[in-house]
């Protein structure tokens, strides 16, 4: 399914065991798994790893669905911290044909709405690899800025990847959402 118009709406629903096989089918290589999850999982992704993930009390994970058809189009997670922050993680728009069409921005807006309106947080952060220009652009469009003091390096085979940290605080989100 191609989501290619400005009126396509997505919704978030809780990720559950019945979603495991779909998510596993989307993760068809180690690079993709590291891209969305860093070193949290090992390739190949398994139901045992996802069951442990689902049981993490700090994790609020979502299946991303097309609102009209209820078709699954991706996955995302919010990880709560006890310090007034949370982290958006494991964001995946599964079908390449759905990327670059604004779906990611819609997902980010819904995740931010959830975080700032339902959780006791003042800051949302995320990590993104420096080579992932499309994701960086998406995050900037919804208000995220770089936190240059916080980076991480990953080794995948003979490749070195640098993860950049991006942040958005509540007041910036409040002003940015009114201009969207």
PDB file of C-alpha atoms in Angstrom:
ATOM      1  CA  UNK A   1       0.000   0.000   0.000  1.00  0.00           C
ATOM      2  CA  UNK A   2       1.356   3.430  -0.898  1.00  0.00           C
ATOM      3  CA  UNK A   3       0.481   6.298   1.382  1.00  0.00           C
ATOM      4  CA  UNK A   4       0.972   9.178  -0.985  1.00  0.00           C
ATOM      5  CA  UNK A   5      -1.411  11.997  -0.209  1.00  0.00           C
ATOM      6  CA  UNK A   6      -1.582  14.719   2.403  1.00  0.00           C
ATOM      7  CA  UNK A   7      -4.788  13.294   3.831  1.00  0.00           C
ATOM      8  CA  UNK A   8      -3.428   9.900   4.783  1.00  0.00           C
ATOM      9  CA  UNK A   9      -3.750   9.452   8.482  1.00  0.00           C
ATOM     10  CA  UNK A  10      -1.958   7.060  10.732  1.00  0.00           C
ATOM     11  CA  UNK A  11      -2.780   5.908  14.209  1.00  0.00           C
ATOM     12  CA  UNK A  12      -0.788   4.313  16.973  1.00  0.00           C
ATOM     13  CA  UNK A  13      -2.037   1.264  18.803  1.00  0.00           C
ATOM     14  CA  UNK A  14      -0.283  -0.839  21.437  1.00  0.00           C
ATOM     15  CA  UNK A  15       2.219  -3.333  20.053  1.00  0.00           C
ATOM     16  CA  UNK A  16       1.307  -6.877  21.075  1.00  0.00           C
ATOM     17  CA  UNK A  17       2.375 -10.480  20.581  1.00  0.00           C
ATOM     18  CA  UNK A  18       0.187 -10.825  17.496  1.00  0.00           C
ATOM     19  CA  UNK A  19       2.404  -8.150  15.851  1.00  0.00           C
ATOM     20  CA  UNK A  20       5.668 -10.053  16.391  1.00  0.00           C
ATOM     21  CA  UNK A  21       5.693 -11.945  13.094  1.00  0.00           C
ATOM     22  CA  UNK A  22       4.964  -8.794  11.067  1.00  0.00           C
ATOM     23  CA  UNK A  23       7.812  -6.848  12.701  1.00  0.00           C
ATOM     24  CA  UNK A  24      10.196  -9.800  12.305  1.00  0.00           C
ATOM     25  CA  UNK A  25       9.285 -10.052   8.606  1.00  0.00           C
ATOM     26  CA  UNK A  26      10.162  -6.385   8.084  1.00  0.00           C
ATOM     27  CA  UNK A  27      13.640  -6.750   9.607  1.00  0.00           C
ATOM     28  CA  UNK A  28      15.355  -8.632   6.814  1.00  0.00           C
ATOM     29  CA  UNK A  29      18.964  -7.647   7.495  1.00  0.00           C
ATOM     30  CA  UNK A  30      21.275  -6.718  10.340  1.00  0.00           C
ATOM     31  CA  UNK A  31      21.875  -3.158   9.120  1.00  0.00           C
ATOM     32  CA  UNK A  32      18.159  -2.366   9.271  1.00  0.00           C
ATOM     33  CA  UNK A  33      17.906  -3.819  12.776  1.00  0.00           C
ATOM     34  CA  UNK A  34      20.853  -1.721  13.981  1.00  0.00           C
ATOM     35  CA  UNK A  35      19.425   1.342  12.205  1.00  0.00           C
ATOM     36  CA  UNK A  36      16.180   1.208  14.167  1.00  0.00           C
ATOM     37  CA  UNK A  37      17.337  -0.359  17.444  1.00  0.00           C
ATOM     38  CA  UNK A  38      21.063   0.200  17.890  1.00  0.00           C
ATOM     39  CA  UNK A  39      22.448  -2.733  19.854  1.00  0.00           C
ATOM     40  CA  UNK A  40      19.257  -3.549  21.785  1.00  0.00           C
ATOM     41  CA  UNK A  41      18.465  -6.611  19.653  1.00  0.00           C
ATOM     42  CA  UNK A  42      20.600  -9.129  17.796  1.00  0.00           C
ATOM     43  CA  UNK A  43      19.988 -10.271  14.248  1.00  0.00           C
ATOM     44  CA  UNK A  44      17.959 -12.196  13.371  1.00  0.00           C
ATOM     45  CA  UNK A  45      15.177 -10.717  15.467  1.00  0.00           C
ATOM     46  CA  UNK A  46      13.226 -13.413  17.337  1.00  0.00           C
ATOM     47  CA  UNK A  47       9.956 -13.742  19.196  1.00  0.00           C
ATOM     48  CA  UNK A  48      11.928 -14.338  22.414  1.00  0.00           C
ATOM     49  CA  UNK A  49      13.678 -10.958  22.020  1.00  0.00           C
ATOM     50  CA  UNK A  50      10.369  -9.247  21.283  1.00  0.00           C
ATOM     51  CA  UNK A  51       8.664 -10.896  24.269  1.00  0.00           C
ATOM     52  CA  UNK A  52      11.384  -9.572  26.588  1.00  0.00           C
ATOM     53  CA  UNK A  53      11.056  -6.157  24.913  1.00  0.00           C
ATOM     54  CA  UNK A  54       7.276  -6.176  25.363  1.00  0.00           C
ATOM     55  CA  UNK A  55       7.679  -6.926  29.079  1.00  0.00           C
ATOM     56  CA  UNK A  56       9.933  -3.900  29.726  1.00  0.00           C
ATOM     57  CA  UNK A  57       7.862  -1.603  31.965  1.00  0.00           C
ATOM     58  CA  UNK A  58       9.693   1.505  30.727  1.00  0.00           C
ATOM     59  CA  UNK A  59       8.773   0.748  27.119  1.00  0.00           C
ATOM     60  CA  UNK A  60       5.584   1.905  25.442  1.00  0.00           C
ATOM     61  CA  UNK A  61       5.662   0.299  22.024  1.00  0.00           C
ATOM     62  CA  UNK A  62       3.294   0.890  19.157  1.00  0.00           C
ATOM     63  CA  UNK A  63       2.153  -0.642  15.936  1.00  0.00           C
ATOM     64  CA  UNK A  64       1.680   2.118  13.370  1.00  0.00           C
ATOM     65  CA  UNK A  65      -1.437   1.604  11.292  1.00  0.00           C
ATOM     66  CA  UNK A  66      -3.127   3.301   8.377  1.00  0.00           C
ATOM     67  CA  UNK A  67      -6.280   4.721   9.922  1.00  0.00           C
ATOM     68  CA  UNK A  68      -8.678   3.802   7.115  1.00  0.00           C
ATOM     69  CA  UNK A  69      -7.529   0.240   6.473  1.00  0.00           C
ATOM     70  CA  UNK A  70      -5.916  -0.699   9.813  1.00  0.00           C
ATOM     71  CA  UNK A  71      -2.990  -2.041   7.776  1.00  0.00           C
ATOM     72  CA  UNK A  72       0.268  -2.113   9.718  1.00  0.00           C
ATOM     73  CA  UNK A  73       2.792   0.265   8.192  1.00  0.00           C
ATOM     74  CA  UNK A  74       5.425   0.476  10.920  1.00  0.00           C
ATOM     75  CA  UNK A  75       6.595   0.322  14.488  1.00  0.00           C
ATOM     76  CA  UNK A  76       7.725   2.817  17.140  1.00  0.00           C
ATOM     77  CA  UNK A  77       8.528   2.996  20.829  1.00  0.00           C
ATOM     78  CA  UNK A  78       8.674   5.550  23.612  1.00  0.00           C
ATOM     79  CA  UNK A  79      11.038   4.682  26.445  1.00  0.00           C
ATOM     80  CA  UNK A  80      10.228   6.478  29.680  1.00  0.00           C
ATOM     81  CA  UNK A  81      12.883   7.670  32.093  1.00  0.00           C
ATOM     82  CA  UNK A  82      12.351   8.881  35.636  1.00  0.00           C
ATOM     83  CA  UNK A  83      14.120  12.185  35.053  1.00  0.00           C
ATOM     84  CA  UNK A  84      11.452  14.063  33.076  1.00  0.00           C
ATOM     85  CA  UNK A  85      12.652  12.735  29.731  1.00  0.00           C
ATOM     86  CA  UNK A  86      11.665  10.000  27.346  1.00  0.00           C
ATOM     87  CA  UNK A  87      13.219   8.630  24.202  1.00  0.00           C
ATOM     88  CA  UNK A  88      11.613   7.827  20.875  1.00  0.00           C
ATOM     89  CA  UNK A  89      13.167   4.630  19.619  1.00  0.00           C
ATOM     90  CA  UNK A  90      12.789   1.772  17.175  1.00  0.00           C
ATOM     91  CA  UNK A  91      10.927   3.860  14.629  1.00  0.00           C
ATOM     92  CA  UNK A  92      10.371   2.021  11.371  1.00  0.00           C
ATOM     93  CA  UNK A  93       8.210   2.841   8.375  1.00  0.00           C
ATOM     94  CA  UNK A  94       8.244  -0.673   6.980  1.00  0.00           C
ATOM     95  CA  UNK A  95       7.539  -0.409   3.275  1.00  0.00           C
ATOM     96  CA  UNK A  96      10.049   1.654   1.307  1.00  0.00           C
ATOM     97  CA  UNK A  97       7.197   2.897  -0.887  1.00  0.00           C
ATOM     98  CA  UNK A  98       5.712   4.643   2.178  1.00  0.00           C
ATOM     99  CA  UNK A  99       8.913   6.532   2.967  1.00  0.00           C
ATOM    100  CA  UNK A 100       9.405  10.122   1.906  1.00  0.00           C
ATOM    101  CA  UNK A 101       5.656  10.756   1.807  1.00  0.00           C
ATOM    102  CA  UNK A 102       5.160  12.471   5.177  1.00  0.00           C
ATOM    103  CA  UNK A 103       4.181   9.330   7.083  1.00  0.00           C
ATOM    104  CA  UNK A 104       7.214   9.670   9.358  1.00  0.00           C
ATOM    105  CA  UNK A 105       6.230  13.232  10.255  1.00  0.00           C
ATOM    106  CA  UNK A 106       2.707  12.101  11.077  1.00  0.00           C
ATOM    107  CA  UNK A 107       4.096   9.327  13.264  1.00  0.00           C
ATOM    108  CA  UNK A 108       6.464  11.720  15.024  1.00  0.00           C
ATOM    109  CA  UNK A 109       3.635  14.179  15.717  1.00  0.00           C
ATOM    110  CA  UNK A 110       1.529  11.388  17.229  1.00  0.00           C
ATOM    111  CA  UNK A 111       4.441  10.125  19.335  1.00  0.00           C
ATOM    112  CA  UNK A 112       5.192  13.649  20.563  1.00  0.00           C
ATOM    113  CA  UNK A 113       1.549  14.263  21.338  1.00  0.00           C
ATOM    114  CA  UNK A 114       1.484  11.035  23.351  1.00  0.00           C
ATOM    115  CA  UNK A 115       4.715  11.865  25.183  1.00  0.00           C
ATOM    116  CA  UNK A 116       3.920  15.456  26.083  1.00  0.00           C
ATOM    117  CA  UNK A 117       0.217  14.979  26.807  1.00  0.00           C
ATOM    118  CA  UNK A 118       0.242  11.605  28.594  1.00  0.00           C
ATOM    119  CA  UNK A 119       3.641  11.295  30.227  1.00  0.00           C
ATOM    120  CA  UNK A 120       5.253  13.490  32.860  1.00  0.00           C
ATOM    121  CA  UNK A 121       8.077  14.585  30.551  1.00  0.00           C
ATOM    122  CA  UNK A 122       9.607  17.912  29.662  1.00  0.00           C
ATOM    123  CA  UNK A 123      12.075  16.622  27.077  1.00  0.00           C
ATOM    124  CA  UNK A 124      11.885  14.021  24.316  1.00  0.00           C
ATOM    125  CA  UNK A 125      15.064  12.753  22.721  1.00  0.00           C
ATOM    126  CA  UNK A 126      16.053  10.314  20.018  1.00  0.00           C
ATOM    127  CA  UNK A 127      19.170   9.003  18.345  1.00  0.00           C
ATOM    128  CA  UNK A 128      19.699   8.888  14.604  1.00  0.00           C
ATOM    129  CA  UNK A 129      22.669   7.795  12.533  1.00  0.00           C
ATOM    130  CA  UNK A 130      24.481  10.667  10.836  1.00  0.00           C
ATOM    131  CA  UNK A 131      24.084   9.086   7.385  1.00  0.00           C
ATOM    132  CA  UNK A 132      20.267   8.878   7.732  1.00  0.00           C
ATOM    133  CA  UNK A 133      19.577  12.281   6.161  1.00  0.00           C
ATOM    134  CA  UNK A 134      15.880  11.607   5.459  1.00  0.00           C
ATOM    135  CA  UNK A 135      15.187  10.767   9.113  1.00  0.00           C
ATOM    136  CA  UNK A 136      17.174  13.790  10.318  1.00  0.00           C
ATOM    137  CA  UNK A 137      15.142  16.034   8.018  1.00  0.00           C
ATOM    138  CA  UNK A 138      11.891  14.498   9.293  1.00  0.00           C
ATOM    139  CA  UNK A 139      12.881  15.051  12.926  1.00  0.00           C
ATOM    140  CA  UNK A 140      13.925  18.630  12.269  1.00  0.00           C
ATOM    141  CA  UNK A 141      10.588  19.348  10.585  1.00  0.00           C
ATOM    142  CA  UNK A 142       8.745  18.437  13.797  1.00  0.00           C
ATOM    143  CA  UNK A 143      11.072  20.571  15.924  1.00  0.00           C
ATOM    144  CA  UNK A 144      14.007  18.412  17.043  1.00  0.00           C
ATOM    145  CA  UNK A 145      17.463  19.977  17.296  1.00  0.00           C
ATOM    146  CA  UNK A 146      20.869  18.375  17.701  1.00  0.00           C
ATOM    147  CA  UNK A 147      22.359  17.803  21.134  1.00  0.00           C
ATOM    148  CA  UNK A 148      25.967  17.926  20.034  1.00  0.00           C
ATOM    149  CA  UNK A 149      27.236  16.917  23.475  1.00  0.00           C
ATOM    150  CA  UNK A 150      25.769  13.440  23.123  1.00  0.00           C
ATOM    151  CA  UNK A 151      26.882  11.025  20.391  1.00  0.00           C
ATOM    152  CA  UNK A 152      27.628   7.303  20.220  1.00  0.00           C
ATOM    153  CA  UNK A 153      29.633   5.150  17.851  1.00  0.00           C
ATOM    154  CA  UNK A 154      28.627   1.725  16.559  1.00  0.00           C
ATOM    155  CA  UNK A 155      30.719  -0.868  14.794  1.00  0.00           C
ATOM    156  CA  UNK A 156      28.826  -3.013  12.304  1.00  0.00           C
ATOM    157  CA  UNK A 157      31.161  -5.328  10.455  1.00  0.00           C
ATOM    158  CA  UNK A 158      33.842  -3.047   9.048  1.00  0.00           C
ATOM    159  CA  UNK A 159      31.599   0.035   9.149  1.00  0.00           C
ATOM    160  CA  UNK A 160      31.700   2.730  11.807  1.00  0.00           C
ATOM    161  CA  UNK A 161      28.382   4.468  12.425  1.00  0.00           C
ATOM    162  CA  UNK A 162      27.892   7.621  14.482  1.00  0.00           C
ATOM    163  CA  UNK A 163      24.588   8.099  16.296  1.00  0.00           C
ATOM    164  CA  UNK A 164      23.587  11.713  16.838  1.00  0.00           C
ATOM    165  CA  UNK A 165      21.268  12.751  19.645  1.00  0.00           C
ATOM    166  CA  UNK A 166      18.368  15.104  18.973  1.00  0.00           C
ATOM    167  CA  UNK A 167      16.090  16.725  21.550  1.00  0.00           C
ATOM    168  CA  UNK A 168      12.826  18.586  21.757  1.00  0.00           C
ATOM    169  CA  UNK A 169      11.566  20.210  24.938  1.00  0.00           C
ATOM    170  CA  UNK A 170       7.956  20.866  25.848  1.00  0.00           C
ATOM    171  CA  UNK A 171       8.008  24.631  25.244  1.00  0.00           C
ATOM    172  CA  UNK A 172       9.589  24.198  21.799  1.00  0.00           C
ATOM    173  CA  UNK A 173       7.019  21.531  20.953  1.00  0.00           C
ATOM    174  CA  UNK A 174       4.156  23.743  22.106  1.00  0.00           C
ATOM    175  CA  UNK A 175       5.329  26.574  19.856  1.00  0.00           C
ATOM    176  CA  UNK A 176       6.226  24.266  16.945  1.00  0.00           C
ATOM    177  CA  UNK A 177       2.940  22.301  16.944  1.00  0.00           C
ATOM    178  CA  UNK A 178       0.935  25.487  16.606  1.00  0.00           C
ATOM    179  CA  UNK A 179       2.875  26.365  13.439  1.00  0.00           C
ATOM    180  CA  UNK A 180       2.426  22.939  11.809  1.00  0.00           C
TER     181      UNK A 180
END
